[in-house]
Short mmCIF file of C-alpha atoms and ligand atoms in Angstrom, two decimals:
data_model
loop_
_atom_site.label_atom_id
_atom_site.label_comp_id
_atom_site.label_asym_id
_atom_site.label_seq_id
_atom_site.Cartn_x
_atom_site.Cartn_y
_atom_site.Cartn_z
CA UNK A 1 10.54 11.60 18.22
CA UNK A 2 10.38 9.55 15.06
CA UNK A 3 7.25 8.71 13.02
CA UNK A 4 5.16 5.76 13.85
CA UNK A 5 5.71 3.13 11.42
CA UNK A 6 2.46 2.45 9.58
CA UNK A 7 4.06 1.23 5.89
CA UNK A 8 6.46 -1.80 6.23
CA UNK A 9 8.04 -3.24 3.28
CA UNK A 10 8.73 -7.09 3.46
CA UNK A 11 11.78 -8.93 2.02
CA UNK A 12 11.87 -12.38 0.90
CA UNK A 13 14.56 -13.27 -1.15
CA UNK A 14 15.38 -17.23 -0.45
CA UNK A 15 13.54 -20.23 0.64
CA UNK A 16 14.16 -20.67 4.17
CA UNK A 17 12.84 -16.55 3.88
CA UNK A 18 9.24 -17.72 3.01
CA UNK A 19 7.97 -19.24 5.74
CA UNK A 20 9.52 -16.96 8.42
CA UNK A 21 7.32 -13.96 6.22
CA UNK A 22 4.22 -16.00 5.79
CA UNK A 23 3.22 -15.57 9.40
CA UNK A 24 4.11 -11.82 9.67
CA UNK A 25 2.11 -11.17 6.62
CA UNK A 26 -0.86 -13.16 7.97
CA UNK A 27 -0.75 -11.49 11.36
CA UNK A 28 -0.71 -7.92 9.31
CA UNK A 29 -3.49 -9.07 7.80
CA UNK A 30 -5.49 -9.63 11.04
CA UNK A 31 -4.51 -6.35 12.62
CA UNK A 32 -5.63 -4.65 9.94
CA UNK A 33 -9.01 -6.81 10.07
CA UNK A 34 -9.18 -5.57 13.89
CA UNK A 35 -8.90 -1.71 12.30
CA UNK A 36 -4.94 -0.94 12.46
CA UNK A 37 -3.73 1.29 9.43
CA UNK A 38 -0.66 -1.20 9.11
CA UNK A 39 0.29 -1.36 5.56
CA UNK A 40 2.89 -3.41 3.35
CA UNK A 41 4.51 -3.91 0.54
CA UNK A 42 5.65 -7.42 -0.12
CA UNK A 43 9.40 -7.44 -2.19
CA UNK A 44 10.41 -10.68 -3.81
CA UNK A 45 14.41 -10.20 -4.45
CA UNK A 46 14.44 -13.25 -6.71
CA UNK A 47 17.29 -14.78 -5.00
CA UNK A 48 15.55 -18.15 -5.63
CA UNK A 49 13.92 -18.22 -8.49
CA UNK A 50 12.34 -21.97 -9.68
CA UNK A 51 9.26 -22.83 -8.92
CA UNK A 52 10.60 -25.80 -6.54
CA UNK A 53 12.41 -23.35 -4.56
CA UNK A 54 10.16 -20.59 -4.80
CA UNK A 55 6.40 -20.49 -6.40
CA UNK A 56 5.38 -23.58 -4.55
CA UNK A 57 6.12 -21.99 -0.91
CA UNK A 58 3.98 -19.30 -1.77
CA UNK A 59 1.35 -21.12 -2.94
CA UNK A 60 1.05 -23.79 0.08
CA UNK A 61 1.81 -21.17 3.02
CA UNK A 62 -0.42 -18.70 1.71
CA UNK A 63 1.44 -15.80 0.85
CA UNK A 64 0.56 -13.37 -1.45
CA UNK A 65 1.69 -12.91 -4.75
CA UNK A 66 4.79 -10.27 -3.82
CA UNK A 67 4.12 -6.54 -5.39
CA UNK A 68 7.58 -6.88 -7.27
CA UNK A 69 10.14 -9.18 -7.79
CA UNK A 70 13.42 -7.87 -8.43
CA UNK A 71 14.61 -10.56 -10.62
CA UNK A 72 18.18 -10.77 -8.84
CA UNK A 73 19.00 -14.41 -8.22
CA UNK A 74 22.25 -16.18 -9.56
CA UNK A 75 25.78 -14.89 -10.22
CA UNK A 76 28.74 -14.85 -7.18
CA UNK A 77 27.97 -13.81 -3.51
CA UNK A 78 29.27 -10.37 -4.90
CA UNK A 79 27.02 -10.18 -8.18
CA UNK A 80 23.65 -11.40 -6.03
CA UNK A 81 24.61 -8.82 -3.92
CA UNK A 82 24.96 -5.65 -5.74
CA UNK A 83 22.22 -6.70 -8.19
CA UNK A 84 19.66 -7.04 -5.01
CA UNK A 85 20.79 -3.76 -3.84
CA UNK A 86 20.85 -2.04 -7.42
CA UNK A 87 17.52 -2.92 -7.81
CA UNK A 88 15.99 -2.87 -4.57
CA UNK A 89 17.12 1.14 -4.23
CA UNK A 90 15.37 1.72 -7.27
CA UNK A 91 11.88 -0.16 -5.58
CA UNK A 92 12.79 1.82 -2.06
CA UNK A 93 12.57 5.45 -3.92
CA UNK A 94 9.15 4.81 -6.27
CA UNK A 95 7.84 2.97 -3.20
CA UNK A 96 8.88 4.78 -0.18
CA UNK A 97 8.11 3.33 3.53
CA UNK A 98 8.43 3.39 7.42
CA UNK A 99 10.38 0.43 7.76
CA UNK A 100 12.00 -2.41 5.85
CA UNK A 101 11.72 -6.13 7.59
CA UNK A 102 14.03 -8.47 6.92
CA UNK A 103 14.49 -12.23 7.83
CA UNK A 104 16.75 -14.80 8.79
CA UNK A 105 20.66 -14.51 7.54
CA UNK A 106 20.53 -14.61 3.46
CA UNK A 107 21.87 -12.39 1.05
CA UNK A 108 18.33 -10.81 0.46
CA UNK A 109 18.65 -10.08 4.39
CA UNK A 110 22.06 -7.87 4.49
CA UNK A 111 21.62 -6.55 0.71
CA UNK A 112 18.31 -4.60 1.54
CA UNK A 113 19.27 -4.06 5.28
CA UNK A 114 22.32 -1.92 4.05
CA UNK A 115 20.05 -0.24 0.89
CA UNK A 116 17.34 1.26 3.49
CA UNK A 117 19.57 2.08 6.30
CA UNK A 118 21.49 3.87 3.72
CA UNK A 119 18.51 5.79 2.34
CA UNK A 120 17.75 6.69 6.24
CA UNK A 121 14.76 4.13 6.21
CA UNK A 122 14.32 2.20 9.70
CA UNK A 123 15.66 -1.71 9.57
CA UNK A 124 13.80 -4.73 11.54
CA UNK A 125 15.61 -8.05 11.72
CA UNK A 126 13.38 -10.85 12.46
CA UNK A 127 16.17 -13.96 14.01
CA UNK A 128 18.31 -10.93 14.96
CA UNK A 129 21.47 -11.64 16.86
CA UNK A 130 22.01 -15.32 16.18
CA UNK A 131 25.46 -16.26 15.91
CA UNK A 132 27.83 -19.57 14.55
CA UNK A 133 30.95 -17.83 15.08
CA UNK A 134 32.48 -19.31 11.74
CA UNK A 135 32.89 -16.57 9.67
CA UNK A 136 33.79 -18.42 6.42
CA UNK A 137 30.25 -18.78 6.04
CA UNK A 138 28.35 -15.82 3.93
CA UNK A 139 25.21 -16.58 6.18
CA UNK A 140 27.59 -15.18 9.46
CA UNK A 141 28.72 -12.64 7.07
CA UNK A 142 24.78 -11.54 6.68
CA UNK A 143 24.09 -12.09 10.45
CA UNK A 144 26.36 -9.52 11.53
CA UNK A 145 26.35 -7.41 8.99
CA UNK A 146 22.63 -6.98 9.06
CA UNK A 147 22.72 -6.55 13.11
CA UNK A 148 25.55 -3.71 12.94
CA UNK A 149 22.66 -1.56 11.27
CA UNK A 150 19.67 -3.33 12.27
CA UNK A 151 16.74 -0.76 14.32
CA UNK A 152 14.61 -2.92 16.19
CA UNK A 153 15.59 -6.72 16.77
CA UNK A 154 13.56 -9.68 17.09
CA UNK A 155 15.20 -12.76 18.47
CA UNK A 156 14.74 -16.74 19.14
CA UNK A 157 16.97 -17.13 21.84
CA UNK A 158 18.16 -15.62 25.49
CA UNK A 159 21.55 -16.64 24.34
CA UNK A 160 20.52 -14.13 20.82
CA UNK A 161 19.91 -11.31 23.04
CA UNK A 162 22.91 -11.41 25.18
CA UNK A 163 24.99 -11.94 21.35
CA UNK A 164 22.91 -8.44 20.98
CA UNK A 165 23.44 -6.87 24.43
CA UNK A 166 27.47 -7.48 23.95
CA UNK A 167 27.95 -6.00 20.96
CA UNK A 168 26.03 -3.14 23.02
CA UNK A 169 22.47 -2.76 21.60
CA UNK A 170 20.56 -1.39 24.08
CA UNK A 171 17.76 -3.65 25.86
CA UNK A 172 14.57 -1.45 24.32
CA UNK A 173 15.64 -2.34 20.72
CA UNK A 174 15.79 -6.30 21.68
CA UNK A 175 12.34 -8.02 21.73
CA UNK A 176 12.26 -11.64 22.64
CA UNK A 177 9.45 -13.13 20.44
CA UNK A 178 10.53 -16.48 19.43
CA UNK A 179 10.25 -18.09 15.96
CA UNK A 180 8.73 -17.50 13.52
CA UNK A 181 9.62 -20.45 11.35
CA UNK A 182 7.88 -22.49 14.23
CA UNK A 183 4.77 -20.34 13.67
CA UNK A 184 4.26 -21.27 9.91
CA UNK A 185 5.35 -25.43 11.21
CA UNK A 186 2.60 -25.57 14.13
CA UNK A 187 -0.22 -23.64 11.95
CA UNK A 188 0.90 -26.42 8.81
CA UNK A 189 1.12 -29.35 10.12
CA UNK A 190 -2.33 -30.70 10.20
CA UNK A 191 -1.73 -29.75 6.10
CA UNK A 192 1.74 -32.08 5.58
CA UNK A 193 1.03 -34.46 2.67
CA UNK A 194 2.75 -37.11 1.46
CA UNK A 195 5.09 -36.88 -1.72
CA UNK A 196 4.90 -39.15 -4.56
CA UNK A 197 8.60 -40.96 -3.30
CA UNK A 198 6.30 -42.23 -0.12
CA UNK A 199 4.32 -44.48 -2.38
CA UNK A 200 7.44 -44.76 -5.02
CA UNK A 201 9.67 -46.25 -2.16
CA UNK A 202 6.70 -47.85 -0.01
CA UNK A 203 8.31 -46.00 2.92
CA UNK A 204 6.37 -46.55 6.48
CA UNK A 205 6.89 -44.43 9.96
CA UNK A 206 10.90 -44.55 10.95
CA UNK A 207 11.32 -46.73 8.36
CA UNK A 208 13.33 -44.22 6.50
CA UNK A 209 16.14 -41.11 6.64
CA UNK A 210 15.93 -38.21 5.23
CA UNK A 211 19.04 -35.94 3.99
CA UNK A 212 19.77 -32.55 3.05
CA UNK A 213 22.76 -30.82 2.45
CA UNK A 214 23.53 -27.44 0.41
CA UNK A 215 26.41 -25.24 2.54
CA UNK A 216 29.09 -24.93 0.60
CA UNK A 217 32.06 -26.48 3.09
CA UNK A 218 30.06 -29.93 2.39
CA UNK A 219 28.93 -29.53 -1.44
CA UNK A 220 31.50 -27.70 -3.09
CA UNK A 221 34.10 -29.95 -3.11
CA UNK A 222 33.59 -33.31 -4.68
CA UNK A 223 35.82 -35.42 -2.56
CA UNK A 224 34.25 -34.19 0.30
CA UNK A 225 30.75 -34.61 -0.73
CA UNK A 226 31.56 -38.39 -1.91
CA UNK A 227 32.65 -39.45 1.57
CA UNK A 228 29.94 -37.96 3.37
CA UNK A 229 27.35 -39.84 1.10
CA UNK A 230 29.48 -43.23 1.46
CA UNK A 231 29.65 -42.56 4.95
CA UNK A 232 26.35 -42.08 5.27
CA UNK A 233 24.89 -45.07 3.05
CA UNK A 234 27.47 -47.47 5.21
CA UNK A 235 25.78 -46.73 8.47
CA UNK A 236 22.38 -46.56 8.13
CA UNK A 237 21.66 -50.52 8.05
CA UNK A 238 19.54 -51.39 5.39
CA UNK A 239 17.19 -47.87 5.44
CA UNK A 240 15.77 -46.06 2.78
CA UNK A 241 17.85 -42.79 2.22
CA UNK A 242 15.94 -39.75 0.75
CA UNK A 243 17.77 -37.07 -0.45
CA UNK A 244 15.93 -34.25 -1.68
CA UNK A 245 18.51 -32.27 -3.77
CA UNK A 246 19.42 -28.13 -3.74
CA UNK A 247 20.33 -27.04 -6.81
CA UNK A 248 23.79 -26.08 -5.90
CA UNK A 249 24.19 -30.21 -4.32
CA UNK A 250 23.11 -30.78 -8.06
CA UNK A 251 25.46 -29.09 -9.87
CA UNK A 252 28.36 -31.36 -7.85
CA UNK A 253 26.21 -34.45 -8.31
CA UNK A 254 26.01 -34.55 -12.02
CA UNK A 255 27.30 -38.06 -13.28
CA UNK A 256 28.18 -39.01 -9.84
CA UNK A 257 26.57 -42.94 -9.59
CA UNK A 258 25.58 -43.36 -6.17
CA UNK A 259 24.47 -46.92 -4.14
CA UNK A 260 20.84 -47.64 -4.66
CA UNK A 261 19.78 -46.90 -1.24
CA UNK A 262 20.69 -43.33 -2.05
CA UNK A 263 17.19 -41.82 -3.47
CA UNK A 264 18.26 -38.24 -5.04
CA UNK A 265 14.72 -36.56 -5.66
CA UNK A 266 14.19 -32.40 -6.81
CA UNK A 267 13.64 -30.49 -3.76
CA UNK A 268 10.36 -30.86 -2.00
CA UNK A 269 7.46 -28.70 -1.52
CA UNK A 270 7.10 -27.35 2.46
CA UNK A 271 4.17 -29.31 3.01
CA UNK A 272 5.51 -33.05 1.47
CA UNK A 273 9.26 -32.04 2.99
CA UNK A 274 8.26 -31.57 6.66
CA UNK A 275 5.64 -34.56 6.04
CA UNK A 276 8.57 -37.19 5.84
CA UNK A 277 10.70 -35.50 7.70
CA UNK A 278 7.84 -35.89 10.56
CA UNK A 279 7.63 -39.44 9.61
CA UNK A 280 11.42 -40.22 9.39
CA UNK A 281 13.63 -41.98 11.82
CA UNK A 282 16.26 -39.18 11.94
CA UNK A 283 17.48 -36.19 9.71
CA UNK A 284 20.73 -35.46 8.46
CA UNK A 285 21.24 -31.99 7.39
CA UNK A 286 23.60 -28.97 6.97
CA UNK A 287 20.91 -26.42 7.10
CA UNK A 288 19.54 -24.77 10.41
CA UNK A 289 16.14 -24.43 10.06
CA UNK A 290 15.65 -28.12 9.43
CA UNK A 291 17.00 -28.95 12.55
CA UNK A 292 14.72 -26.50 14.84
CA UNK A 293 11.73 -28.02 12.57
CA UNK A 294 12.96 -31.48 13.70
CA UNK A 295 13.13 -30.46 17.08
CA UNK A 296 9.51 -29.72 17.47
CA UNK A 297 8.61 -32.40 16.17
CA UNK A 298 10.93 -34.60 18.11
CA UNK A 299 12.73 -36.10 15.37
CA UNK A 300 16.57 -37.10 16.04
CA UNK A 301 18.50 -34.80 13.75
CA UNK A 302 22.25 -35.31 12.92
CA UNK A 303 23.73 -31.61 11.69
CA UNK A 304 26.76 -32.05 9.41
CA UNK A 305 28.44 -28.77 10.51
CA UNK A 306 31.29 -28.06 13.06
CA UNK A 307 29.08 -25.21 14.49
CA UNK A 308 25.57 -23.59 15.21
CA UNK A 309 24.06 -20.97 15.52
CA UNK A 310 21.08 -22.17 17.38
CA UNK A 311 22.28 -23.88 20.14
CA UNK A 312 19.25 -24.42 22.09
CA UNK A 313 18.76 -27.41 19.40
CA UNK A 314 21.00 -29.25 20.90
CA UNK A 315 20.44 -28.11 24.54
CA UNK A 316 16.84 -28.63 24.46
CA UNK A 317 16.22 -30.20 21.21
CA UNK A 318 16.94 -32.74 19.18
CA UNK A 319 19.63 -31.72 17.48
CA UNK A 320 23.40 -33.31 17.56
CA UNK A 321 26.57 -31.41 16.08
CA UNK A 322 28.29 -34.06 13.91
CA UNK A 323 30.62 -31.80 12.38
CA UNK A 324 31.89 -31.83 8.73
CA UNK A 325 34.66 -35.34 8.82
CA UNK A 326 33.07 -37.66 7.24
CA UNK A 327 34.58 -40.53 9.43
CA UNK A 328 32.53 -38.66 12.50
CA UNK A 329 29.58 -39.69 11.27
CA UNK A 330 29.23 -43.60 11.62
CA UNK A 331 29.56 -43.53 16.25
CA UNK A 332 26.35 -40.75 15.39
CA UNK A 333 24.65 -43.80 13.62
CA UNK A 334 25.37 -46.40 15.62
CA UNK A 335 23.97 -44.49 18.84
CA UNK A 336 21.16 -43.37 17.01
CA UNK A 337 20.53 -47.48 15.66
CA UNK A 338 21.24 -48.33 19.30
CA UNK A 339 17.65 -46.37 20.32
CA UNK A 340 20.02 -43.59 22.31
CA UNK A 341 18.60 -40.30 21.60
CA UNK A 342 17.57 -37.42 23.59
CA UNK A 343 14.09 -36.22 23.81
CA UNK A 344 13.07 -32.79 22.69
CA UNK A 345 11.79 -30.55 25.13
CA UNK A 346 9.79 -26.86 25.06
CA UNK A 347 11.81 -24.19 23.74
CA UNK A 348 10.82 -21.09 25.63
CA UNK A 349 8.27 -18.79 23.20
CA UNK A 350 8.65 -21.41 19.90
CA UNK A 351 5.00 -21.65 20.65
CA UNK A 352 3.14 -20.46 17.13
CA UNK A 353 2.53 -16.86 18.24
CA UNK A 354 5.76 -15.45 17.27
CA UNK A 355 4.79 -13.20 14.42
CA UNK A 356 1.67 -11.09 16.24
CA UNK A 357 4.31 -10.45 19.04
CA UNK A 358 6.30 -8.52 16.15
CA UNK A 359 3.68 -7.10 14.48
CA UNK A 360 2.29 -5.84 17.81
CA UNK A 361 5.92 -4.38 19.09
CA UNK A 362 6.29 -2.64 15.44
CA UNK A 363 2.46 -0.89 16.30
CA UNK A 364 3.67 0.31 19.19
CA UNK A 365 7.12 1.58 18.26
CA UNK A 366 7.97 4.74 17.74
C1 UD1 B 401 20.94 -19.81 -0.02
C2 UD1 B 401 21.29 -19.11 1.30
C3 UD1 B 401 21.34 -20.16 2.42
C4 UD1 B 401 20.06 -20.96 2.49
C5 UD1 B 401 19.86 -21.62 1.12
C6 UD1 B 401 18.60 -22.47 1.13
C7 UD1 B 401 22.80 -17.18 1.10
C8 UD1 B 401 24.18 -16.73 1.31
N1 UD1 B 401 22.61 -18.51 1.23
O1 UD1 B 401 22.03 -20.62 -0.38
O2 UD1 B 401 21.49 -19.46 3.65
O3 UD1 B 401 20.17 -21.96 3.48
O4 UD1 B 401 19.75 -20.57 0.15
O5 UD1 B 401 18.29 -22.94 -0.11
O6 UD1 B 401 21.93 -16.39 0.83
N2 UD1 B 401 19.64 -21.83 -7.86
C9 UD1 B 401 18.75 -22.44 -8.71
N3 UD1 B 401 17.42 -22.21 -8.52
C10 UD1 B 401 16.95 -21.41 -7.54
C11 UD1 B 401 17.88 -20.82 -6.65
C12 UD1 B 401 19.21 -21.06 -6.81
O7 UD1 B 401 19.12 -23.16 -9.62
O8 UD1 B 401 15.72 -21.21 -7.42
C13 UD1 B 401 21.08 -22.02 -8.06
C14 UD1 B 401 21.79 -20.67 -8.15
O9 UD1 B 401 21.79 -20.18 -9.44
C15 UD1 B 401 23.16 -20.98 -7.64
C16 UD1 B 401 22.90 -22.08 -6.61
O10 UD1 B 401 21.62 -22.63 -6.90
O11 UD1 B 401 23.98 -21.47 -8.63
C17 UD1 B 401 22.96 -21.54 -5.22
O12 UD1 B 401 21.99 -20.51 -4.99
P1 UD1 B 401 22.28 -19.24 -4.04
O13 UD1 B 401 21.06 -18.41 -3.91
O14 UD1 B 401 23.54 -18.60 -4.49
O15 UD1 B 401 22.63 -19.81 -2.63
P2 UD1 B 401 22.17 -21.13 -1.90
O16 UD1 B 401 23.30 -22.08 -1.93
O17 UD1 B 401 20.83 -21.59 -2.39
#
């Protein structure tokens, strides 16, 4: 029998990481209060590093200033990589532990899955066996990667486990739990506030988009990027456009003069992001979190992205795949401008009590 696992270490490496490990950290925190001898250790990887992308998360969602951070963000997919793992081998043997948790599908996520399993240290995934099927993208790459080594799962989705179950992992090391993003959304927010560009822009309830986009197949090419923007600003009528920008989206943007309904702002604290995108009349994205956050809250949400890996946005959500040519992107508009969108309904366990599930499956593992 193995040891019961009392000392977890915690990865966060990347934004969309910090508010899946807020929760888990809080609901350590109140098993210990109730008297378990739970213990972490909370690793930053660096991965992002600016304060926009990183300090203010942990400020707002209450997470605690990490024990170490590894310093390991920039360079190539390859660079990030090996630096995170370099470094986070080095953490692993001065700081020695039960089990290593990881979250969601960045590079933080398969760089320390591989260190600890390699040093014979359990591995937790938390959105384990999630799947887009497009393989081009490093975030797939991290997904399966993580899950070929992975210990005990936690997953979203029915359709997660049976990704899981065919790829035969056992039913024991599956837990169904839910989400945890949708924990840290449902406990915030009563705590959304408004960003200066609502007062800036006088914007008012559905009065005004919002827009994100950051995956490389949209942002890395220029031509690409220009027609989805034009595409974009030539069918939403006359509304306000608000584009907070990811540094990468930046780096392709410089000098680029854009129409004046276009509104390119730095990226957006968690609490004045999910306040407009509460607010807005739809979201346009390439990320996937954004578009289970928009499902809660019933927002319509157009994905720029010929695939997903959470379907049950679009089955139960809000959520539409648009896909990535640009000239798809107008018949979206004019349904949405037409008042014909779904309604999002309950997604089974995306409920707010996501993380104690995990925490309490970990306490009893063995
Ligand atoms: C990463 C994740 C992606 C996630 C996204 C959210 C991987 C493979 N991708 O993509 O899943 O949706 O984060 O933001 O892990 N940079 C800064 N400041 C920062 C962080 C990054 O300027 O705080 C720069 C980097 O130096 C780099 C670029 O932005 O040039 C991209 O950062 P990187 O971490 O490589 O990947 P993302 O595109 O952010």
């Amino acid at each position: 029998m193995t040891k019961k696992i009392r000392k977890i270490t915690l990865i966060a490496g990347a934004r969309p990481n910090f508010m899946k490990i807020a929760p888990i950290i809080h609901a350590i925190h109140d098993a210990q209060s109730k008297g378990s001898d739970i213990a972490y250790r909370l690793v930053h990887t660096g991965q992002h590093y600016d304060k926009i992308m990183s300090g203010s998360f942990f400020e707002q969602l209450e997470i605690p200033e990490p024990h170490v951070n590894l310093e390991a963000g920039g360079g190539t997919q390859a660079e990030q990589t090996a630096n995170i793992m370099l470094r986070f081998e080095k953490e692993l043997l001065a700081n020695p532990c039960d089990l290593v948790l990881v979250v969601g599908d960045v590079n933080s996520t398969m760089a320390c899955s591989i260190t600890a399993k390699k040093m014979n240290i359990r591995v937790a995934h938390v959105e384990a066996g999630i799947r887009s099927g497009d393989i081009s993208m490093p975030e797939e790459i991290n997904r399966m990667l993580t899950d070929a080594i992975t210990d005990l799962f936690f997953t979203t989705s029915e359709l997660a486990n049976d990704n899981l179950r065919q790829s035969g992992i056992p039913d024991h090391r599956i837990h169904f739990v839910g989400n945890v993003m949708i924990d840290t959304l449902l406990k915030q927010r009563p705590n959304f506030k408004a960003p200066a560009v609502w007062k800036d822009l006088n914007l008012s309830k559905k009065n005004y988009m919002v827009l994100t986009l950051h995956r490389p197949a949209n942002v890395d090419q220029m031509s690409q990027l220009k027609e989805m923007l034009d595409q974009i600003v030539e069918s939403t009528e006359n509304l306000p456009l608000v584009f907070p920008v990811h540094p990468r989206t930046a780096k392709m943007l410089e000098g680029l003069i854009c129409d004046p309904r276009l509104h390119m702002i730095e990226p957006l604290s968690y609490l004045e992001f999910n306040y407009l995108v509460e607010r807005a009349k739809a979201v346009i994205t390439d990320s996937g979190g954004i578009t289970e956050e928009a499902s809660i809250m019933n927002v319509p949400c157009l994905t720029l992205r010929d695939n997903t890996e959470r379907p049950e946005t679009i089955t139960l959500g809000t959520n539409i795949l648009v896909g990535t040519n640009p000239e798809n992107i107008k018949p979206y508009l004019d349904k949405l401008f037409a008042g014909h969108w779904k309604t999002g309904q309950d997604i089974p366990l995306w409920d707010g009590k996501t993380a104690p599930r995990i925490i309490d499956a970990i306490l009893k593992s063995s």
